Amino acid sequence: MNTYVNPPQSPDRLLDRIPRVVLADTPTPLQEAPRLARMAGLTTLFIKRDDQTGLAMGGNKARKLEYDFVEILNQESDVVLTVGGTQSNHAVMTAAAARRKGLEAMIVLGGPGITEYQGNLLLDVILGTEIRYLKDNDRNEDLASAMDGWAEELRRKGRRPYTLPVGGSTGIGALGYVRAMREIAGQLPAGPSQIVLAVGSCGTFAGAILGAQLFMPGARVIGISVSRSRAEIAGRTMEIVRESAGILGCDVTLTGAGIESYDCYRGEYGVPTDSGREAILTCARLEGIFLDPVYTGKSMAGLLDLARRRILDPGIPTVFIHTGGLPILFAFERGLRDLADFTTVISPRREPE
Ligand SMILES: Cc1ncc(COP(=O)(O)O)c(C=O)c1O
């Protein structure tokens, strides 16, 4: 158990009275992964295919944006601003959602520099997203202050900007994963289960923890960090859970000790790890399912290691939430190029003239 929540009379009613703007194709499939399960020594492993939420090639952010966009549209904003790393999934999905609603998107990205327009960055430019880039700087505070300054400039020009924080991880956005947990509860056989997912800015994890309490009591929710330390995750996740519970109107008593996360698989944020690369190959070759090098490859590497070390219970169903991020794979072609050894190039036979 991650948290203690005073069960409200009807969690369904509490959730359903919060408005949302439909952006994701849901329910996403809960797919069994029998060969991966056997390899990991687990009786049952399911993959929740949130890489198939549809928006901007899929991913977890579509569920969060469904709640964020209610306020964006209520305020009659004409441009949505957000921030992220060079290959931000959140930024591209925000931009695609804005386009779907007839709005413009402007994003502040930060990182080591732009060497090529690949992966999500390519999708950003195809969407016609205006980008400001902070070279060699991906500090969240700097990105946020650049975004706020830009929004101010736009206001002075008579525009109506709306700013979304990093990862869209707010109490309202996290309701997307409260809802996702209700979906999973309806797809899984009844009984105890353990849910594993990637943790970045903590909104997905917070929503999953609160959603498990409301719709899957007794489920264990395990976060695999891709960036923050365990202590940082506990603090931020608690804040978001409390905020989400406040919006829903249910009580929560949380202790940081009750939040289960692992930060030993993260390496450096945005830089692929050996175990993440191995997990990408294993999952593709056993199940035909792709993972990405920044989020889901690392979180699957965590799942496989926790299974091997028997920290996961092999006897109860495990659910891996595939949070998407697949366009990023194409921006890391160089790290996977050696696999092309399998290719045999056959030159065209030239007929004599
Ligand atoms: C593909 C993918 N998975 C997982 C996460 C982590 O979600 P959160 O930021 O809500 O912790 C992100 C966040 O950017 C993501 O893009």
Short mmCIF file of C-alpha atoms and ligand atoms in Angstrom, two decimals:
data_model
loop_
_atom_site.label_atom_id
_atom_site.label_comp_id
_atom_site.label_asym_id
_atom_site.label_seq_id
_atom_site.Cartn_x
_atom_site.Cartn_y
_atom_site.Cartn_z
CA MET A 1 0.00 0.00 0.00
CA ASN A 2 1.45 3.35 -0.95
CA THR A 3 -0.98 5.66 0.80
CA TYR A 4 -3.94 5.68 3.06
CA VAL A 5 -7.05 7.31 1.65
CA ASN A 6 -10.38 7.61 3.43
CA PRO A 7 -12.48 5.90 0.79
CA PRO A 8 -15.04 8.33 -0.57
CA GLN A 9 -18.60 7.12 -1.09
CA SER A 10 -18.22 6.84 -4.84
CA PRO A 11 -14.82 7.38 -6.46
CA ASP A 12 -16.47 7.03 -9.88
CA ARG A 13 -18.77 9.93 -9.19
CA LEU A 14 -15.95 12.09 -7.83
CA LEU A 15 -13.85 11.48 -10.94
CA ASP A 16 -16.64 11.78 -13.48
CA ARG A 17 -17.79 15.19 -12.29
CA ILE A 18 -14.39 16.73 -13.24
CA PRO A 19 -14.63 17.98 -16.85
CA ARG A 20 -12.12 16.90 -19.47
CA VAL A 21 -11.51 17.51 -23.16
CA VAL A 22 -11.20 14.22 -25.04
CA LEU A 23 -7.74 13.98 -26.65
CA ALA A 24 -6.65 10.37 -26.04
CA ASP A 25 -7.91 7.19 -27.70
CA THR A 26 -8.98 5.22 -24.64
CA PRO A 27 -9.24 2.60 -23.31
CA THR A 28 -5.80 1.58 -24.49
CA PRO A 29 -5.17 -2.18 -24.73
CA LEU A 30 -3.82 -4.18 -21.79
CA GLN A 31 -1.71 -6.69 -23.64
CA GLU A 32 -0.24 -9.88 -22.21
CA ALA A 33 3.53 -10.34 -22.68
CA PRO A 34 4.03 -14.07 -22.03
CA ARG A 35 7.59 -14.46 -23.39
CA LEU A 36 8.88 -11.44 -21.50
CA ALA A 37 7.12 -12.73 -18.37
CA ARG A 38 8.79 -16.14 -18.71
CA MET A 39 12.20 -14.55 -19.20
CA ALA A 40 11.69 -12.35 -16.12
CA GLY A 41 10.40 -15.24 -13.98
CA LEU A 42 6.95 -13.66 -13.57
CA THR A 43 3.73 -15.64 -13.79
CA THR A 44 1.84 -12.90 -15.64
CA LEU A 45 3.01 -9.65 -17.20
CA PHE A 46 0.72 -7.19 -18.93
CA ILE A 47 1.75 -4.11 -20.88
CA LYS A 48 -0.68 -1.21 -20.69
CA ARG A 49 -0.33 0.27 -24.17
CA ASP A 50 -0.45 3.97 -23.37
CA ASP A 51 2.00 4.36 -26.24
CA GLN A 52 -1.24 4.01 -28.25
CA THR A 53 -3.14 7.01 -26.90
CA GLY A 54 -3.01 8.44 -30.41
CA LEU A 55 -2.10 12.09 -29.90
CA ALA A 56 1.29 12.95 -31.51
CA MET A 57 2.11 9.24 -31.86
CA GLY A 58 0.92 8.32 -28.36
CA GLY A 59 2.08 8.48 -24.77
CA ASN A 60 1.05 9.29 -21.20
CA LYS A 61 0.81 13.05 -21.66
CA ALA A 62 -2.38 12.77 -23.73
CA ARG A 63 -4.29 11.69 -20.61
CA LYS A 64 -2.98 14.63 -18.56
CA LEU A 65 -3.66 17.17 -21.29
CA GLU A 66 -7.33 16.15 -21.34
CA TYR A 67 -7.67 17.85 -17.95
CA ASP A 68 -5.28 20.77 -18.59
CA PHE A 69 -7.11 21.76 -21.76
CA VAL A 70 -10.39 22.41 -19.95
CA GLU A 71 -8.86 25.48 -18.30
CA ILE A 72 -6.94 26.44 -21.45
CA LEU A 73 -10.23 26.55 -23.40
CA ASN A 74 -12.21 28.13 -20.52
CA GLN A 75 -9.74 31.01 -20.42
CA GLU A 76 -10.12 31.44 -24.19
CA SER A 77 -6.35 31.28 -24.59
CA ASP A 78 -5.06 31.60 -28.15
CA VAL A 79 -1.57 30.20 -27.56
CA VAL A 80 -0.24 27.49 -25.25
CA LEU A 81 3.32 27.73 -23.93
CA THR A 82 5.26 24.97 -22.27
CA VAL A 83 8.82 23.79 -21.59
CA GLY A 84 10.93 20.64 -21.88
CA GLY A 85 14.16 18.99 -22.95
CA THR A 86 15.16 18.83 -26.62
CA GLN A 87 13.16 15.64 -27.21
CA SER A 88 10.28 16.51 -24.87
CA ASN A 89 7.23 14.28 -25.35
CA HIS A 90 5.19 16.63 -23.22
CA ALA A 91 6.03 19.61 -25.45
CA VAL A 92 5.16 17.88 -28.72
CA MET A 93 1.94 16.44 -27.34
CA THR A 94 0.93 19.84 -25.97
CA ALA A 95 1.61 21.36 -29.38
CA ALA A 96 -0.44 18.66 -31.15
CA ALA A 97 -3.32 19.10 -28.68
CA ALA A 98 -3.20 22.87 -29.23
CA ARG A 99 -3.42 22.36 -33.00
CA ARG A 100 -6.30 19.94 -32.55
CA LYS A 101 -8.16 22.71 -30.72
CA GLY A 102 -7.24 25.41 -33.24
CA LEU A 103 -4.61 27.08 -31.05
CA GLU A 104 -0.93 27.89 -31.49
CA ALA A 105 1.87 26.39 -29.40
CA MET A 106 5.20 27.94 -28.40
CA ILE A 107 7.78 25.93 -26.51
CA VAL A 108 10.97 26.65 -24.62
CA LEU A 109 13.37 23.72 -24.94
CA GLY A 110 16.76 23.32 -23.31
CA GLY A 111 19.66 20.93 -23.73
CA PRO A 112 23.08 20.42 -25.25
CA GLY A 113 22.14 22.06 -28.56
CA ILE A 114 20.32 21.08 -31.72
CA THR A 115 22.41 18.94 -34.02
CA GLU A 116 19.55 17.53 -36.10
CA TYR A 117 15.79 17.82 -36.39
CA GLN A 118 14.86 14.26 -35.52
CA GLY A 119 12.33 12.48 -33.29
CA ASN A 120 10.02 14.83 -31.39
CA LEU A 121 11.92 17.90 -32.56
CA LEU A 122 11.00 17.02 -36.13
CA LEU A 123 7.36 16.65 -35.09
CA ASP A 124 7.55 20.05 -33.32
CA VAL A 125 8.63 21.79 -36.51
CA ILE A 126 6.07 19.92 -38.63
CA LEU A 127 3.39 21.17 -36.23
CA GLY A 128 4.66 24.71 -36.83
CA THR A 129 5.58 25.16 -33.18
CA GLU A 130 7.65 28.26 -32.42
CA ILE A 131 10.70 27.21 -30.39
CA ARG A 132 13.07 29.14 -28.13
CA TYR A 133 16.10 27.06 -27.25
CA LEU A 134 18.30 27.45 -24.15
CA LYS A 135 21.63 26.03 -25.20
CA ASP A 136 23.50 23.98 -22.59
CA ASN A 137 20.79 24.70 -20.06
CA ASP A 138 17.96 22.36 -19.15
CA ARG A 139 17.36 23.65 -15.61
CA ASN A 140 13.64 23.66 -14.96
CA GLU A 141 13.74 27.08 -13.24
CA ASP A 142 15.48 28.70 -16.22
CA LEU A 143 13.10 27.11 -18.71
CA ALA A 144 10.12 28.26 -16.63
CA SER A 145 11.39 31.82 -16.34
CA ALA A 146 12.08 31.99 -20.10
CA MET A 147 8.50 30.79 -20.68
CA ASP A 148 7.04 33.33 -18.25
CA GLY A 149 9.00 36.14 -19.93
CA TRP A 150 7.75 35.03 -23.35
CA ALA A 151 4.15 34.90 -22.09
CA GLU A 152 4.54 38.46 -20.79
CA GLU A 153 5.80 39.63 -24.20
CA LEU A 154 2.78 38.00 -25.83
CA ARG A 155 0.35 39.62 -23.38
CA ARG A 156 1.81 43.03 -24.19
CA LYS A 157 1.03 42.29 -27.86
CA GLY A 158 -2.59 41.54 -27.00
CA ARG A 159 -2.31 37.72 -27.15
CA ARG A 160 -3.88 35.37 -24.60
CA PRO A 161 -1.13 32.90 -23.62
CA TYR A 162 -1.57 29.95 -21.26
CA THR A 163 1.54 28.49 -19.61
CA LEU A 164 1.83 24.81 -18.69
CA PRO A 165 4.61 23.70 -16.30
CA VAL A 166 7.26 21.05 -17.03
CA GLY A 167 5.78 17.63 -17.84
CA GLY A 168 2.26 18.99 -17.32
CA SER A 169 2.60 17.53 -13.82
CA THR A 170 -0.10 19.33 -11.89
CA GLY A 171 -2.81 18.07 -9.54
CA ILE A 172 -5.39 18.46 -12.29
CA GLY A 173 -3.25 16.77 -14.99
CA ALA A 174 -2.52 13.81 -12.70
CA LEU A 175 -6.23 12.98 -12.76
CA GLY A 176 -5.49 11.50 -16.18
CA TYR A 177 -3.73 8.65 -14.40
CA VAL A 178 -6.39 8.31 -11.73
CA ARG A 179 -8.65 7.63 -14.68
CA ALA A 180 -6.10 5.28 -16.28
CA MET A 181 -6.01 3.20 -13.11
CA ARG A 182 -9.77 2.84 -13.19
CA GLU A 183 -9.37 1.63 -16.76
CA ILE A 184 -6.71 -0.93 -15.74
CA ALA A 185 -8.86 -2.12 -12.82
CA GLY A 186 -11.61 -2.92 -15.33
CA GLN A 187 -9.20 -4.82 -17.61
CA LEU A 188 -7.26 -6.88 -15.03
CA PRO A 189 -8.50 -10.04 -13.37
CA ALA A 190 -9.62 -9.29 -9.78
CA GLY A 191 -6.99 -9.72 -7.05
CA PRO A 192 -3.68 -8.18 -6.00
CA SER A 193 -1.36 -6.74 -8.60
CA GLN A 194 1.78 -4.65 -8.99
CA ILE A 195 2.08 -1.73 -11.39
CA VAL A 196 5.46 -0.50 -12.70
CA LEU A 197 5.99 2.81 -14.54
CA ALA A 198 8.59 5.45 -15.41
CA VAL A 199 8.80 8.56 -13.19
CA GLY A 200 10.02 11.95 -14.42
CA SER A 201 8.15 15.01 -13.19
CA CYS A 202 5.98 12.70 -10.99
CA GLY A 203 2.47 13.50 -12.29
CA THR A 204 1.86 10.08 -13.83
CA PHE A 205 3.14 8.32 -10.71
CA ALA A 206 1.05 10.53 -8.40
CA GLY A 207 -2.08 9.88 -10.46
CA ALA A 208 -1.37 6.14 -10.50
CA ILE A 209 -0.92 6.04 -6.71
CA LEU A 210 -4.14 7.92 -6.05
CA GLY A 211 -5.99 5.96 -8.74
CA ALA A 212 -4.84 2.66 -7.24
CA GLN A 213 -6.13 3.73 -3.84
CA LEU A 214 -9.51 4.61 -5.27
CA PHE A 215 -9.99 1.87 -7.83
CA MET A 216 -7.48 -0.93 -7.07
CA PRO A 217 -7.11 -1.03 -3.29
CA GLY A 218 -4.12 -3.16 -2.28
CA ALA A 219 -2.29 -2.72 -5.60
CA ARG A 220 1.42 -1.94 -5.29
CA VAL A 221 2.58 0.99 -7.46
CA ILE A 222 6.29 1.07 -8.22
CA GLY A 223 8.02 4.03 -9.85
CA ILE A 224 11.29 3.76 -11.77
CA SER A 225 13.05 7.10 -11.86
CA VAL A 226 14.50 8.45 -15.09
CA SER A 227 15.80 11.65 -13.51
CA ARG A 228 15.09 12.50 -9.84
CA SER A 229 16.39 10.90 -6.64
CA ARG A 230 14.04 8.80 -4.50
CA ALA A 231 13.78 11.57 -1.91
CA GLU A 232 12.85 14.15 -4.56
CA ILE A 233 10.27 11.78 -6.01
CA ALA A 234 8.68 11.16 -2.59
CA GLY A 235 8.38 14.91 -1.91
CA ARG A 236 7.01 15.96 -5.30
CA THR A 237 4.71 12.95 -5.64
CA MET A 238 3.15 13.64 -2.25
CA GLU A 239 2.48 17.26 -3.23
CA ILE A 240 0.75 16.24 -6.46
CA VAL A 241 -1.28 13.44 -4.80
CA ARG A 242 -2.55 15.91 -2.20
CA GLU A 243 -3.40 18.46 -4.85
CA SER A 244 -5.28 15.87 -6.97
CA ALA A 245 -7.13 14.49 -3.95
CA GLY A 246 -8.15 18.05 -3.05
CA ILE A 247 -9.61 18.55 -6.55
CA LEU A 248 -11.49 15.26 -6.31
CA GLY A 249 -12.61 15.96 -2.74
CA CYS A 250 -11.20 12.86 -1.05
CA ASP A 251 -8.93 12.63 2.01
CA VAL A 252 -5.36 11.45 1.76
CA THR A 253 -2.80 10.74 4.42
CA LEU A 254 0.54 10.17 2.78
CA THR A 255 3.95 9.31 4.10
CA GLY A 256 7.05 9.55 1.95
CA ALA A 257 8.06 6.12 3.25
CA GLY A 258 4.95 4.65 1.63
CA ILE A 259 6.02 5.76 -1.85
CA GLU A 260 7.98 2.98 -3.56
CA SER A 261 10.44 4.18 -6.15
CA TYR A 262 13.89 3.18 -7.42
CA ASP A 263 16.50 5.60 -8.72
CA CYS A 264 19.25 3.10 -9.55
CA TYR A 265 18.26 2.62 -13.21
CA ARG A 266 18.19 6.27 -14.29
CA GLY A 267 21.83 6.95 -15.30
CA GLU A 268 21.99 10.51 -16.58
CA TYR A 269 18.66 12.02 -17.69
CA GLY A 270 18.29 11.80 -21.45
CA VAL A 271 21.37 9.61 -21.89
CA PRO A 272 20.74 5.95 -22.73
CA THR A 273 22.02 3.28 -20.31
CA ASP A 274 23.29 -0.22 -21.21
CA SER A 275 20.46 -1.88 -19.29
CA GLY A 276 17.90 0.38 -21.00
CA ARG A 277 19.26 -0.51 -24.40
CA GLU A 278 19.15 -4.21 -23.47
CA ALA A 279 15.52 -3.82 -22.36
CA ILE A 280 14.62 -2.15 -25.68
CA LEU A 281 16.09 -5.08 -27.62
CA THR A 282 14.59 -7.74 -25.33
CA CYS A 283 11.09 -6.29 -25.45
CA ALA A 284 11.19 -5.85 -29.24
CA ARG A 285 12.58 -9.31 -29.88
CA LEU A 286 10.34 -11.22 -27.46
CA GLU A 287 7.10 -9.27 -27.86
CA GLY A 288 7.45 -7.06 -30.96
CA ILE A 289 6.89 -3.97 -28.79
CA PHE A 290 9.13 -0.90 -29.00
CA LEU A 291 10.39 1.11 -26.03
CA ASP A 292 12.33 4.40 -25.99
CA PRO A 293 15.82 5.08 -24.60
CA VAL A 294 14.89 7.92 -22.18
CA TYR A 295 11.79 6.65 -20.30
CA THR A 296 10.32 3.27 -21.07
CA GLY A 297 13.60 1.45 -21.86
CA LYS A 298 14.96 2.48 -18.47
CA SER A 299 11.75 1.66 -16.62
CA MET A 300 11.52 -1.75 -18.29
CA ALA A 301 15.17 -2.35 -17.33
CA GLY A 302 14.09 -1.61 -13.74
CA LEU A 303 11.15 -3.99 -13.96
CA LEU A 304 13.31 -6.83 -15.30
CA ASP A 305 15.93 -6.32 -12.60
CA LEU A 306 13.36 -6.06 -9.78
CA ALA A 307 11.79 -9.28 -11.08
CA ARG A 308 15.17 -11.01 -11.16
CA ARG A 309 15.93 -9.88 -7.60
CA ARG A 310 12.47 -11.05 -6.44
CA ILE A 311 11.59 -7.56 -5.25
CA LEU A 312 8.55 -7.99 -7.48
CA ASP A 313 6.22 -10.77 -6.37
CA PRO A 314 6.45 -13.38 -9.17
CA GLY A 315 3.07 -14.87 -8.28
CA ILE A 316 0.77 -11.90 -8.85
CA PRO A 317 0.07 -10.04 -12.11
CA THR A 318 2.55 -7.30 -12.99
CA VAL A 319 1.46 -4.40 -15.19
CA PHE A 320 4.05 -2.30 -17.02
CA ILE A 321 2.57 1.03 -18.06
CA HIS A 322 4.09 1.81 -21.45
CA THR A 323 4.07 5.60 -21.26
CA GLY A 324 5.12 6.13 -24.90
CA GLY A 325 7.96 8.33 -26.09
CA LEU A 326 8.58 6.33 -29.26
CA PRO A 327 9.56 9.24 -31.56
CA ILE A 328 12.64 9.68 -29.32
CA LEU A 329 13.95 6.35 -30.57
CA PHE A 330 14.72 7.94 -33.94
CA ALA A 331 16.80 10.69 -32.35
CA PHE A 332 19.10 8.00 -30.90
CA GLU A 333 19.83 6.18 -34.13
CA ARG A 334 23.57 6.48 -33.49
CA GLY A 335 23.36 4.49 -30.24
CA LEU A 336 21.64 1.61 -32.04
CA ARG A 337 23.43 1.76 -35.38
CA ASP A 338 25.71 -1.19 -34.57
CA LEU A 339 22.67 -3.48 -34.74
CA ALA A 340 22.62 -2.89 -38.48
CA ASP A 341 25.26 -5.64 -38.74
CA PHE A 342 22.30 -7.83 -39.61
CA THR A 343 21.86 -6.02 -42.90
CA THR A 344 23.23 -7.57 -46.08
CA VAL A 345 23.34 -5.07 -48.92
CA ILE A 346 22.76 -6.60 -52.33
CA SER A 347 23.80 -4.36 -55.21
CA PRO A 348 21.59 -4.22 -58.29
CA ARG A 349 22.81 -6.55 -61.02
CA ARG A 350 23.88 -4.50 -64.01
CA GLU A 351 22.86 -6.01 -67.33
CA PRO A 352 25.49 -5.49 -70.05
CA GLU A 353 24.44 -2.63 -72.37
C1 LIG B 1 7.39 8.67 -22.44
C2 LIG B 1 7.33 9.18 -21.05
N1 LIG B 1 7.23 8.32 -20.04
C3 LIG B 1 7.19 8.71 -18.77
C4 LIG B 1 7.27 10.04 -18.43
C5 LIG B 1 7.25 10.44 -17.00
O1 LIG B 1 6.02 11.02 -16.66
P1 LIG B 1 5.99 12.13 -15.54
O2 LIG B 1 6.72 13.32 -16.04
O3 LIG B 1 4.53 12.37 -15.35
O4 LIG B 1 6.63 11.55 -14.34
C6 LIG B 1 7.39 11.01 -19.44
C7 LIG B 1 7.53 12.44 -19.12
O5 LIG B 1 8.01 13.23 -19.87
C8 LIG B 1 7.41 10.57 -20.78
O6 LIG B 1 7.52 11.45 -21.79
#
